[in-house]
C-alpha positions as YAML, in Angstrom:
chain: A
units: angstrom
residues:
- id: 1
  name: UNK
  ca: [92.61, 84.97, 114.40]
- id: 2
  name: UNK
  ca: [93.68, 87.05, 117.70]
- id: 3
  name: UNK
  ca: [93.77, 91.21, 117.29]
- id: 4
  name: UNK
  ca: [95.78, 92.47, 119.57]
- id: 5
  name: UNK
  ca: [95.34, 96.49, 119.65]
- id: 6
  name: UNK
  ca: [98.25, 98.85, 120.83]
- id: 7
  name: UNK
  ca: [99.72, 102.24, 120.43]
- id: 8
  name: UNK
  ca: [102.86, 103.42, 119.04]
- id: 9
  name: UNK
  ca: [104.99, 106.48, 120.79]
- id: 10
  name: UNK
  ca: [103.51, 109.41, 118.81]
- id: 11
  name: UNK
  ca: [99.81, 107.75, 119.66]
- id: 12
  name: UNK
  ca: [99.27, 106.06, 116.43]
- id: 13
  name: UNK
  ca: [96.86, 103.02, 116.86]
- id: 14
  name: UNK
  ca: [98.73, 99.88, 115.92]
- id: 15
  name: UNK
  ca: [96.88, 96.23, 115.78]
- id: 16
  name: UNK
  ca: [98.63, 92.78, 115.46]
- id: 17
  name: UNK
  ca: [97.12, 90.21, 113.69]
- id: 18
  name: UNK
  ca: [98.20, 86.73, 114.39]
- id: 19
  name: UNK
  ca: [97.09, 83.42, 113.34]
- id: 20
  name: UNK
  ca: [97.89, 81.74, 116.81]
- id: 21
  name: UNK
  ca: [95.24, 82.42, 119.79]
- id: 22
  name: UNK
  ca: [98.00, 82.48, 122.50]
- id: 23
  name: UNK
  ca: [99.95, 84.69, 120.60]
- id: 24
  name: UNK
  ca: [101.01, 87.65, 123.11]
- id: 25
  name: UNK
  ca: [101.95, 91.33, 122.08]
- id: 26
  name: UNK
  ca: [103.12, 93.37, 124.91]
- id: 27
  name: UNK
  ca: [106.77, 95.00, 123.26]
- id: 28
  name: UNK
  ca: [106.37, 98.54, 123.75]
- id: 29
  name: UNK
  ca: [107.98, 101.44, 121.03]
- id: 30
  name: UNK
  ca: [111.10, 102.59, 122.38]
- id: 31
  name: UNK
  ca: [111.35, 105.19, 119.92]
- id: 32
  name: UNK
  ca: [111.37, 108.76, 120.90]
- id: 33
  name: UNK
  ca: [108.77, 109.98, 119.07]
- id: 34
  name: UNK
  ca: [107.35, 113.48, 118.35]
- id: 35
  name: UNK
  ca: [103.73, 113.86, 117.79]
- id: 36
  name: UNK
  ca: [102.22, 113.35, 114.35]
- id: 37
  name: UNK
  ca: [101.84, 116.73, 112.51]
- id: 38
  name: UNK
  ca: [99.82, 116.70, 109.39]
- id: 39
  name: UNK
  ca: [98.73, 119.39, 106.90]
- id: 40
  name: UNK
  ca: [96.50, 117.09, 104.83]
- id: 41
  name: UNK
  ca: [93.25, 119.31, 103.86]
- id: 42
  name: UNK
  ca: [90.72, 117.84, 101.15]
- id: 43
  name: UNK
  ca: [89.76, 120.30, 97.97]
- id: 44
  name: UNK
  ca: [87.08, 120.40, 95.88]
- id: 45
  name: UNK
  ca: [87.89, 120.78, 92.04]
- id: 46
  name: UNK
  ca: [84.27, 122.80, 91.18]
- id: 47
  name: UNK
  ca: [84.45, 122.33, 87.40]
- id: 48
  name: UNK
  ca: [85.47, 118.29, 87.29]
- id: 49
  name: UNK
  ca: [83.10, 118.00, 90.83]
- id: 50
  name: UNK
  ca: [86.61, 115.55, 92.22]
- id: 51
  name: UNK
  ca: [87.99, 116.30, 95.68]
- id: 52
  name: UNK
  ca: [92.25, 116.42, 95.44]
- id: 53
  name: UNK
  ca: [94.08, 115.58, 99.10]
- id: 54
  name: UNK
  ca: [96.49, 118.24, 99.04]
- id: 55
  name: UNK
  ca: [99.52, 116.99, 101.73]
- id: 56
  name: UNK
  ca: [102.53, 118.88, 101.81]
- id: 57
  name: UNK
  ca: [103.86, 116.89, 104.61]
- id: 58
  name: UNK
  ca: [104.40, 113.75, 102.90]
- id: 59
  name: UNK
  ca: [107.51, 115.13, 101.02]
- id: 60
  name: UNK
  ca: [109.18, 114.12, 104.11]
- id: 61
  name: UNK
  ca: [108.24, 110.46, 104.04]
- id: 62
  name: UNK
  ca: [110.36, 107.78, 104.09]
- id: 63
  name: UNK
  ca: [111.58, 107.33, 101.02]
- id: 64
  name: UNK
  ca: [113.78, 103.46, 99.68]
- id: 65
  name: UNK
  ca: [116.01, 103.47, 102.75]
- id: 66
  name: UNK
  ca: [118.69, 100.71, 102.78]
- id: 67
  name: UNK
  ca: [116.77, 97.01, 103.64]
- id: 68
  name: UNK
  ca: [118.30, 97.26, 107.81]
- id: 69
  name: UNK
  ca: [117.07, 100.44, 107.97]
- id: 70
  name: UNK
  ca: [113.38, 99.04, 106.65]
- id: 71
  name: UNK
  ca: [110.37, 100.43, 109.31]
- id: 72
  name: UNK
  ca: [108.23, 98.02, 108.27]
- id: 73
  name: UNK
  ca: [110.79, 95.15, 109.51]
- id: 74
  name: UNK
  ca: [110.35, 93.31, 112.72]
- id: 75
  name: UNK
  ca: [112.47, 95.94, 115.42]
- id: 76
  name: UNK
  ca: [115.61, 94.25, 116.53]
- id: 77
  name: UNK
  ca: [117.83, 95.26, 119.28]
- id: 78
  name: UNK
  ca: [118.72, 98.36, 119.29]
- id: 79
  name: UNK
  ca: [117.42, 98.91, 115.61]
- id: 80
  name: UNK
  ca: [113.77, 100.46, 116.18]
- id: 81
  name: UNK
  ca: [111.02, 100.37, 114.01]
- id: 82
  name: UNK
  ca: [107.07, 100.79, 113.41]
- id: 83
  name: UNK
  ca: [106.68, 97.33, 114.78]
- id: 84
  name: UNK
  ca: [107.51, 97.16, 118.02]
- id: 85
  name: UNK
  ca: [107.74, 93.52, 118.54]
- id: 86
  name: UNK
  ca: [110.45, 91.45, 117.22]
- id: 87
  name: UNK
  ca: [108.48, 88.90, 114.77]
- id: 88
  name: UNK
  ca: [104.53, 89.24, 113.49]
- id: 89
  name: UNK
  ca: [102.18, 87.57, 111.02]
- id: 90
  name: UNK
  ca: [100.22, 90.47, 110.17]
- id: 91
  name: UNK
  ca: [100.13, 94.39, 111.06]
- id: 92
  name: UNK
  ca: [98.22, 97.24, 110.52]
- id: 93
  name: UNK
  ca: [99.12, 100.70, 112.15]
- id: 94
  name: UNK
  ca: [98.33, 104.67, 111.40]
- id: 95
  name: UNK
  ca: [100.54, 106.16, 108.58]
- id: 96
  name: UNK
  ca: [103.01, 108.42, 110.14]
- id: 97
  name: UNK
  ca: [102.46, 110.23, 106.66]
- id: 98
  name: UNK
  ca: [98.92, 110.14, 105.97]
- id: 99
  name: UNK
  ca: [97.90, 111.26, 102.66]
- id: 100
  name: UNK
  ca: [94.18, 111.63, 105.27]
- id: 101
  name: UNK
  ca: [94.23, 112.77, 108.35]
- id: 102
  name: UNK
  ca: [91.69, 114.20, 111.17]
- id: 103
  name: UNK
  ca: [88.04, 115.19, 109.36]
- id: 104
  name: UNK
  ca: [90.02, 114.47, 105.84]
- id: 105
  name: UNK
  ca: [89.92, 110.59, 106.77]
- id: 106
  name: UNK
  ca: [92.59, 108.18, 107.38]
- id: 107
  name: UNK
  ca: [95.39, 106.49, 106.05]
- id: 108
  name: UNK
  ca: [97.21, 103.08, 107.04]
- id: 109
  name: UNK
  ca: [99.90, 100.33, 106.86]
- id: 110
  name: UNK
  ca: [99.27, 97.06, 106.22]
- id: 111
  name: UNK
  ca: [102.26, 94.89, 106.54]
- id: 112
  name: UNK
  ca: [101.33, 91.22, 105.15]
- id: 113
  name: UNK
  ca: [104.68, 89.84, 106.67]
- id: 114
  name: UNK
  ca: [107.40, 90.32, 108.38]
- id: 115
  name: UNK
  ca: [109.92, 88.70, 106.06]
- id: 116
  name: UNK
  ca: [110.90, 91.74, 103.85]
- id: 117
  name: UNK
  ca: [112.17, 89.53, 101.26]
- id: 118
  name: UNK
  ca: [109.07, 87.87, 99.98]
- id: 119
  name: UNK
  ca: [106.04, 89.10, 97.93]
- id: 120
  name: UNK
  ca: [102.13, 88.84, 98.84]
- id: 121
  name: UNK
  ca: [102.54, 85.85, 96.35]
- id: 122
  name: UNK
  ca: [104.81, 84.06, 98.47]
- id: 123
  name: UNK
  ca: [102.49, 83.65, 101.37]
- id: 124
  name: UNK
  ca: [100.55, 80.54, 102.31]
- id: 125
  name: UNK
  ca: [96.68, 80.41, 101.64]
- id: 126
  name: UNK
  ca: [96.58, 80.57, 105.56]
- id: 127
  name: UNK
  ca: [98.72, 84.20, 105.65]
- id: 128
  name: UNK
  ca: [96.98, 84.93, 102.78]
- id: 129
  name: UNK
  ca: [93.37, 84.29, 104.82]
- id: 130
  name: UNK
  ca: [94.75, 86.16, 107.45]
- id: 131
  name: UNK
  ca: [95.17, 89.54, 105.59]
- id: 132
  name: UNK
  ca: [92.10, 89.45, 103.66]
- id: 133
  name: UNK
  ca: [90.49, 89.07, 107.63]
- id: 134
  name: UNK
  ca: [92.73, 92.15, 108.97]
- id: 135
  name: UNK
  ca: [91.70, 93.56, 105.61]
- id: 136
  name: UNK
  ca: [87.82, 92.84, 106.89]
- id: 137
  name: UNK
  ca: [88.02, 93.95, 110.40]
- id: 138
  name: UNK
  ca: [89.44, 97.17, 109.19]
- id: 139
  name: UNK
  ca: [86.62, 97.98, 106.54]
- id: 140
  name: UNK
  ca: [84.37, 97.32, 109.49]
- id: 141
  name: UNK
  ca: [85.86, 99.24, 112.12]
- id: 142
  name: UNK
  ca: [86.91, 102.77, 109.82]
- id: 143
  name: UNK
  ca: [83.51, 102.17, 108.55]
- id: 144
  name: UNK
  ca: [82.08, 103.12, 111.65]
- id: 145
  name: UNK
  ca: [84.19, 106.24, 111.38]
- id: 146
  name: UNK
  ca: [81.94, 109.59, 111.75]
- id: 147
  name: UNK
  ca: [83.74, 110.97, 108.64]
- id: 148
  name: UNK
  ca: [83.99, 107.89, 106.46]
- id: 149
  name: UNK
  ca: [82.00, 107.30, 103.74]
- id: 150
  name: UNK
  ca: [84.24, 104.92, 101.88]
- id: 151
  name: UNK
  ca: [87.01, 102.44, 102.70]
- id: 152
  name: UNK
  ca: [89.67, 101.44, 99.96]
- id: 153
  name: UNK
  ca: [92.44, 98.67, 100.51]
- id: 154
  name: UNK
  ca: [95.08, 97.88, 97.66]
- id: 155
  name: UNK
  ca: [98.47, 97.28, 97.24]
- id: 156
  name: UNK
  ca: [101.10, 98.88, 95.48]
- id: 157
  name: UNK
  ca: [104.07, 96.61, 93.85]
- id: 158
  name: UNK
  ca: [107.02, 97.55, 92.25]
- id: 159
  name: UNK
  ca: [109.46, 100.41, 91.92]
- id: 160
  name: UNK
  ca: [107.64, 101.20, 88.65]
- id: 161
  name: UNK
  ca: [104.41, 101.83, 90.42]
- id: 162
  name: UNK
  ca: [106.10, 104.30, 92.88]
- id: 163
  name: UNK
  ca: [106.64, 102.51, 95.95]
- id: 164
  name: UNK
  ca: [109.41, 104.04, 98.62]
- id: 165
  name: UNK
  ca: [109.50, 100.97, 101.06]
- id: 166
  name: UNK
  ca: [109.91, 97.53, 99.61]
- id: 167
  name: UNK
  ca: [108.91, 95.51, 102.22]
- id: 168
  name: UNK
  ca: [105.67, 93.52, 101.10]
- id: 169
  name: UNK
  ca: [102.91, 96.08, 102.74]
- id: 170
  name: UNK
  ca: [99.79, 97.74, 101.36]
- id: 171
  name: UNK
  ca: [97.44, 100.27, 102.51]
- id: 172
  name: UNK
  ca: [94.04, 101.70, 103.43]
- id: 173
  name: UNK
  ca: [92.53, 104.66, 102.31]
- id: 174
  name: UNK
  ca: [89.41, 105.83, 104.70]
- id: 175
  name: UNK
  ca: [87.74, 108.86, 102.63]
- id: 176
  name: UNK
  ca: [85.57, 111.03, 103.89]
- id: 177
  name: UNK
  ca: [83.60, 111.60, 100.49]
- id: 178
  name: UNK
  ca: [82.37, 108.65, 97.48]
- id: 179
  name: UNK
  ca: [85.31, 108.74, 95.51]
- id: 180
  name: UNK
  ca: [84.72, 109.01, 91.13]
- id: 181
  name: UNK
  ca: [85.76, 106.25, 90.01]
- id: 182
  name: UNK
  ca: [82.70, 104.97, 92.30]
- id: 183
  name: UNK
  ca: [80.44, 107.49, 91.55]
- id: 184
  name: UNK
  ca: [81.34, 106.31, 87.84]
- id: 185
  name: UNK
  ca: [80.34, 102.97, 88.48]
- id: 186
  name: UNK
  ca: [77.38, 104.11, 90.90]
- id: 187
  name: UNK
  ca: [75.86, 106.31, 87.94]
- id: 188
  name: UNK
  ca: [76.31, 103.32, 85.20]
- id: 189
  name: UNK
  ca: [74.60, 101.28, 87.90]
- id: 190
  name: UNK
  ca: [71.32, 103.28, 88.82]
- id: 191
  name: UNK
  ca: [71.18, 104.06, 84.58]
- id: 192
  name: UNK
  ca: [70.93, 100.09, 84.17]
- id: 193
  name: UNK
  ca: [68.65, 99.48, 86.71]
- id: 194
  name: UNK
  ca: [65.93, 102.21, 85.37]
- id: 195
  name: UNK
  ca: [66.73, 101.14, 81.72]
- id: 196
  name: UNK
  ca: [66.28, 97.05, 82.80]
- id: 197
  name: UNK
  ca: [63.23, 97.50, 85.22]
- id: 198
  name: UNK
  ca: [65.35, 96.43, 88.06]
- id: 199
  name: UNK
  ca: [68.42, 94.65, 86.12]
- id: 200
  name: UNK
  ca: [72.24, 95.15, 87.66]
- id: 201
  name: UNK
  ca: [74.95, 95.72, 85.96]
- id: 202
  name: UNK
  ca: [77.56, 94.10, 88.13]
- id: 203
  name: UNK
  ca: [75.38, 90.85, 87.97]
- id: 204
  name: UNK
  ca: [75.13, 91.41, 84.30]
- id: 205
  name: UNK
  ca: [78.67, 91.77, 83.68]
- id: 206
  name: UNK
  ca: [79.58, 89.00, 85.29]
- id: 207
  name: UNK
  ca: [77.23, 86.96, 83.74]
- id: 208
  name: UNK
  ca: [78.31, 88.15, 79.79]
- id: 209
  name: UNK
  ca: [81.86, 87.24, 81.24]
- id: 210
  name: UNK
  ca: [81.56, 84.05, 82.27]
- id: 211
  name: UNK
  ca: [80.24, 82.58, 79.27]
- id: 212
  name: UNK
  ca: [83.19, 84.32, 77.54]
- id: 213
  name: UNK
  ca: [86.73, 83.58, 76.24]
- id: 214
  name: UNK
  ca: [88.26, 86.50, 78.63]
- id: 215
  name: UNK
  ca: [88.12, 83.86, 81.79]
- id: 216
  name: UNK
  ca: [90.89, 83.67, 83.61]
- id: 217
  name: UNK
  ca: [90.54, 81.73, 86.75]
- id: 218
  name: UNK
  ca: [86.89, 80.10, 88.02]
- id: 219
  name: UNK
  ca: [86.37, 78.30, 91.46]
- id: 220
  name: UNK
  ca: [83.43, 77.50, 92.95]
- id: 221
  name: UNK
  ca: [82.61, 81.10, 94.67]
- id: 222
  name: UNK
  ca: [84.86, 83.40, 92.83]
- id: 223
  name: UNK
  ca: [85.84, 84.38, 88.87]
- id: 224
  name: UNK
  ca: [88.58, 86.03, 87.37]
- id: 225
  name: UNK
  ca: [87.96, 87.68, 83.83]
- id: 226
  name: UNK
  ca: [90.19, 90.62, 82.21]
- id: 227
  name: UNK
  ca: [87.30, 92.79, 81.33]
- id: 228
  name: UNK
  ca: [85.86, 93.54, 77.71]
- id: 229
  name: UNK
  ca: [87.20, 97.45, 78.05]
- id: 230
  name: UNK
  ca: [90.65, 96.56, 79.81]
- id: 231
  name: UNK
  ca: [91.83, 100.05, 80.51]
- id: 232
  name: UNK
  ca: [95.45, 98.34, 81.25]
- id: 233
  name: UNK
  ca: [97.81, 96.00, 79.11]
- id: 234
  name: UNK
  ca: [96.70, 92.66, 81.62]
- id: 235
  name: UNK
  ca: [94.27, 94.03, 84.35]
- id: 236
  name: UNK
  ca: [92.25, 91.05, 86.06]
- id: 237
  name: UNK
  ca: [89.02, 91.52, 87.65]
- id: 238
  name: UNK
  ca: [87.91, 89.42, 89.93]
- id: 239
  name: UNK
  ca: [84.72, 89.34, 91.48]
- id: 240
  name: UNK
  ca: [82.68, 86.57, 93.98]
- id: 241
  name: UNK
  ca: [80.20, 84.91, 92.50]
- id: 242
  name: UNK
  ca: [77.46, 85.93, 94.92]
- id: 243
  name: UNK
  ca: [77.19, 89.57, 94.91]
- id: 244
  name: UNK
  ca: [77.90, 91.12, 97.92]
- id: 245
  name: UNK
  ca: [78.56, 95.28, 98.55]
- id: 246
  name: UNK
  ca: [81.42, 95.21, 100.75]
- id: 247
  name: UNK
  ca: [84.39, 92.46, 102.39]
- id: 248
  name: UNK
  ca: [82.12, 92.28, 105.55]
- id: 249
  name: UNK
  ca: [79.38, 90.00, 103.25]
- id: 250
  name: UNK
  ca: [81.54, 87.20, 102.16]
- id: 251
  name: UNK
  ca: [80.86, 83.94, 103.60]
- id: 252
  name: UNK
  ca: [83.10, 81.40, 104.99]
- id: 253
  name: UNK
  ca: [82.95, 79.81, 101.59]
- id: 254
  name: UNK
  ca: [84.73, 82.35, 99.56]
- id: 255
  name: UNK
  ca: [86.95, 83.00, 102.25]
- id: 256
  name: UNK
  ca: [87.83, 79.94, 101.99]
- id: 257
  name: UNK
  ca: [88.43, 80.15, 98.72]
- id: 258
  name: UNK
  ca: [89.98, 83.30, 97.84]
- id: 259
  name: UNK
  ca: [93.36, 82.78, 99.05]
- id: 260
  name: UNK
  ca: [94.13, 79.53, 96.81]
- id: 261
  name: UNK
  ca: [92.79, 81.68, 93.61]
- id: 262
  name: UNK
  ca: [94.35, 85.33, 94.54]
- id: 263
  name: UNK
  ca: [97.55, 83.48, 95.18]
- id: 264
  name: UNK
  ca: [97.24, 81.72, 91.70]
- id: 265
  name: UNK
  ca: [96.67, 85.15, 89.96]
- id: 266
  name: UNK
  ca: [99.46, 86.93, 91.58]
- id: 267
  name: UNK
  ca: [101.96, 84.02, 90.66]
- id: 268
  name: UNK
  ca: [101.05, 84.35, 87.31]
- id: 269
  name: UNK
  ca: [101.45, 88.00, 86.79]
- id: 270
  name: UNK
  ca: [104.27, 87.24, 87.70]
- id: 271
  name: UNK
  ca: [105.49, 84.72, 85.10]
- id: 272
  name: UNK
  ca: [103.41, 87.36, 82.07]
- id: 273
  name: UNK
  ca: [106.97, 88.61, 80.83]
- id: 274
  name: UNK
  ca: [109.17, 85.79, 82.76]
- id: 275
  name: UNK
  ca: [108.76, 82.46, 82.84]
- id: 276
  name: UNK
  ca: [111.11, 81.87, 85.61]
- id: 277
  name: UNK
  ca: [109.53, 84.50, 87.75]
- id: 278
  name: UNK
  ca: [112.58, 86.26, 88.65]
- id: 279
  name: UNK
  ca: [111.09, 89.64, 86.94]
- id: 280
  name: UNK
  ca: [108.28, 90.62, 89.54]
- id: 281
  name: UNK
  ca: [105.53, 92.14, 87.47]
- id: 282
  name: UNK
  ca: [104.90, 95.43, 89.24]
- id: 283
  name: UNK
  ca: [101.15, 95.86, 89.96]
- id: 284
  name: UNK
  ca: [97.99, 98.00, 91.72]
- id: 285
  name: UNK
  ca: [95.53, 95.44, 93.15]
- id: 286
  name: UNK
  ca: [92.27, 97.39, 94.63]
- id: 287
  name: UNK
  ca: [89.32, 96.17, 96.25]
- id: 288
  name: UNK
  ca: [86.62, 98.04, 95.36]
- id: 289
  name: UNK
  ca: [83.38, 98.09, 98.22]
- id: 290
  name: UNK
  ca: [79.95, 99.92, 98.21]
- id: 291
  name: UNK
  ca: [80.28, 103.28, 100.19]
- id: 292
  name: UNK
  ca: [79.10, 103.23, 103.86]
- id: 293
  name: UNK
  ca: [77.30, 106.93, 103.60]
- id: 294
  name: UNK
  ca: [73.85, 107.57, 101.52]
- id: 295
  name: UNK
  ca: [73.64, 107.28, 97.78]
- id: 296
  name: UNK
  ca: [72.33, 110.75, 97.20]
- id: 297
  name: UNK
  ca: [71.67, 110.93, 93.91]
- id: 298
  name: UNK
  ca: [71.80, 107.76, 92.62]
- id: 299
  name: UNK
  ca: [68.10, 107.32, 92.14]
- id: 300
  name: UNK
  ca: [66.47, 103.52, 92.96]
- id: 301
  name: UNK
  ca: [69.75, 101.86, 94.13]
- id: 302
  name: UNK
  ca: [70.97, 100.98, 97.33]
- id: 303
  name: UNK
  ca: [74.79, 99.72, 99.05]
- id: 304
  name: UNK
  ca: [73.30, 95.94, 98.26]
- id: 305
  name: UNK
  ca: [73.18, 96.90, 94.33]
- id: 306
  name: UNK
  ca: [76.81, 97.10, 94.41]
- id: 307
  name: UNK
  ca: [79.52, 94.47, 93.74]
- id: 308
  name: UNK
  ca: [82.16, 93.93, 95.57]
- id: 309
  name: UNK
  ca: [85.48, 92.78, 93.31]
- id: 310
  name: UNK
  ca: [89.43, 93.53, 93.06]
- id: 311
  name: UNK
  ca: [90.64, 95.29, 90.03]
- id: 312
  name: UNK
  ca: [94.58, 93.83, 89.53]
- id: 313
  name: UNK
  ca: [96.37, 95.32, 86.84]
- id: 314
  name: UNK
  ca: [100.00, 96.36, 85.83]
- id: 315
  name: UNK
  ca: [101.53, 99.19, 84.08]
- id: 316
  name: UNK
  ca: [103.85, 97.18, 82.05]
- id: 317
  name: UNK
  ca: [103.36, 96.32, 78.50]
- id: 318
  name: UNK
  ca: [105.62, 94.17, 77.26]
- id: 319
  name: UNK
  ca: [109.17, 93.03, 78.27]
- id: 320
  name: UNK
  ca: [110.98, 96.15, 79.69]
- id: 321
  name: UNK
  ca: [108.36, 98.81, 78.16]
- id: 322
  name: UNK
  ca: [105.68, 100.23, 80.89]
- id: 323
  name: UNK
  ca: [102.28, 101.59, 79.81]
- id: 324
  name: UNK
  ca: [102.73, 105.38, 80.29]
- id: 325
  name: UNK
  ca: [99.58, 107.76, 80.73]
- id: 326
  name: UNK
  ca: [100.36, 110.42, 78.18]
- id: 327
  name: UNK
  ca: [98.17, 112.91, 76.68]
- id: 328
  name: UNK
  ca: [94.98, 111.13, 75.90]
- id: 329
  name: UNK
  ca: [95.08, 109.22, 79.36]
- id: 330
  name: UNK
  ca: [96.21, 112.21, 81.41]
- id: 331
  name: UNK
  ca: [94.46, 115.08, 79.47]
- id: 332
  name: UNK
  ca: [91.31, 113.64, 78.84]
- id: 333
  name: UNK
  ca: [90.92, 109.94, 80.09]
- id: 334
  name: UNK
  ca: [90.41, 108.09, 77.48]
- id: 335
  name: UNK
  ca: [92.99, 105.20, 77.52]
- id: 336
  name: UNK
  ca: [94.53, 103.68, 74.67]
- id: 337
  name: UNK
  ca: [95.39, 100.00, 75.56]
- id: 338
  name: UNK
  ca: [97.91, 98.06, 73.53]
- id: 339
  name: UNK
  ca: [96.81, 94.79, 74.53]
- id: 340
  name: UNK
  ca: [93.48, 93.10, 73.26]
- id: 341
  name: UNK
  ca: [91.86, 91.93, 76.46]
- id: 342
  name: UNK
  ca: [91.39, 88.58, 74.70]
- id: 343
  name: UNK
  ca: [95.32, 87.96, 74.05]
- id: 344
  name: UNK
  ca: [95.87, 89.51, 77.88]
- id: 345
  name: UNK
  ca: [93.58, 86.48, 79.21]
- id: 346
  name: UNK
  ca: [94.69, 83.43, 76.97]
- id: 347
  name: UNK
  ca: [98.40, 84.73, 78.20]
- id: 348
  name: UNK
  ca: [97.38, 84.18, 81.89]
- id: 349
  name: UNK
  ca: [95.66, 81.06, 80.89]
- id: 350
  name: UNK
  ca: [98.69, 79.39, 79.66]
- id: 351
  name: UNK
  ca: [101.68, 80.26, 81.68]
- id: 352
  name: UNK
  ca: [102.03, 78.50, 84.79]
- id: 353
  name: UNK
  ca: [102.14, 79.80, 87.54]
- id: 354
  name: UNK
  ca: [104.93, 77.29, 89.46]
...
């Protein structure tokens, strides 16, 4: 892998990614650019104890422009956009609408290719490899950020979801505080721990799992399981099978590896409610990693206790019918799944995936 670091006209940091060594990245951005003016500010909610990024600027974001007027395409001629250079593998830049900004964090593009046509599913294991290490160096680099404590890649897929640019792209979120759903899991861990004399959780989970009929996919270093409490009609979690806290702990082995089994998993979500795959299966795929700040008060655990795994899941139901969060999901969080886990996994056992 080369990195090739830039900046775009308004100053946003920009990094290439390429899977050739002699690659060379020199196209500068013609566009004239103003400077990036955010109003993103981060609020406390004192009687749930969550933080809410309030960002009034984003109402202005791009938002499904025709596919030649795409800014996460390749720039061509006299058509400018976010990517400077005329062809790339991978590419990670600054949102120009950051939900973060400043001493709120930071938000940014990840562009997994630069044909706008295809899907993360239609890469090769090797582009595949190459965005889960852009996906690495990033972690490791906002991580060293003075007001990071947490870093969050995902992807967003599908109109249904709420995506404004179809172009196959995720992002990263760079918070400055533990978000809830980890302090969730953080709690549930350290309450383990103390009531096992030194159990953890993750490792217990994934143990129970294993053994079980909600297995998915198994290779040698990872497993994919939908999860005994599925919050979402087929949500796939899958985890490495040595415990590690963050991306920045796998080993060359499950790098190796993960491509050839994410791949799988993402061609057959998208075969759930068509066989012929021509109804993409719109999705949220997270990676979820150990915070990089203290774990004040989380008594007896440290970042090693945690587990790092991606949570993939989609909103639709069945055929045509999405999974809405109405009043019991919304109002008080306590989801009402329609799916039994158990028919979710022997579905994405048996259809193929090709």
């Amino acid at each position: 892998m080369k990195k090739t670091s830039t900046r775009l006209a308004d100053g946003r940091e920009l990094i290439y990614y390429d899977v050739r060594d002699d690659a060379v990245r020199e196209a500068a951005d013609r566009r004239p650019l103003g400077p990036v003016s955010t109003t993103s500010e981060i609020r406390e909610d004192r009687l749930l104890g969550d933080a809410v990024a309030i960002a009034s600027h984003r109402q202005g974001r791009t938002y499904h422009p025709p596919a030649d007027e795409c800014p996460l395409c390749p720039s061509a001629g006299d058509r400018l956009s976010e990517i400077p250079d005329s062809a790339y593998d991978v590419v990670v830049f600054e949102n120009r609408f950051p939900s973060l900004a400043g001493d709120a964090g930071r938000c940014e593009v990840v562009c997994f290719t630069s044909d706008h046509d295809a899907s993360f599913a239609d890469l090769t294991p090797e582009q595949a490899g190459l965005v889960l290490e852009a996906w690495t160096d990033r972690t490791a680099e906002l991580s060293h950020l003075p007001s990071v404590e947490q870093v969050f890649c995902f992807e967003n897929r599908g109109a249904e979801i709420g995506v404004t640019l179809g172009h196959p792209h995720g992002q990263i979120y760079a918070y400055p505080f533990v978000t809830p759903r980890t302090a969730l899991m953080l709690r549930s861990l350290a309450a383990f721990k103390e009531a096992s004399g030194g159990g953890n959780l993750f490792d217990d989970i994934v143990a129970e799992e294993s053994a079980g009929e909600r297995v998915v996919l198994e290779g040698e270093h990872w497993i994919a399981f939908v999860p005994y409490a599925a919050h979402w009609p087929y949500e796939v979690h899958l985890y490495p099978k040595r415990r590690v806290p963050d991306l920045l702990g796998l080993d060359e082995a499950a790098r190796t590896e993960f491509p050839q089994l994410y791949l799988e998993l993402l061609r057959r979500f998208d075969r759930i409610f068509d066989e012929s795959g021509e109804a993409p299966t719109p999705y949220i795929s997270a990676w979820h990693q150990a915070p990089f700040g203290t774990l004040d008060g989380y008594e007896g655990i440290n970042r090693d206790d945690f587990a790092l795994h991606l949570e993939l899941f989609t909103i639709r139901r069945t055929s045509g019918k999405l999974k809405f969060l109405a009043g019991s999901e919304s109002g008080m969080s306590v989801f009402i799944n329609d799916v039994p886990p158990e028919a979710a996994a022997q579905r994405l056992r048996e259809v193929a995936s090709s």
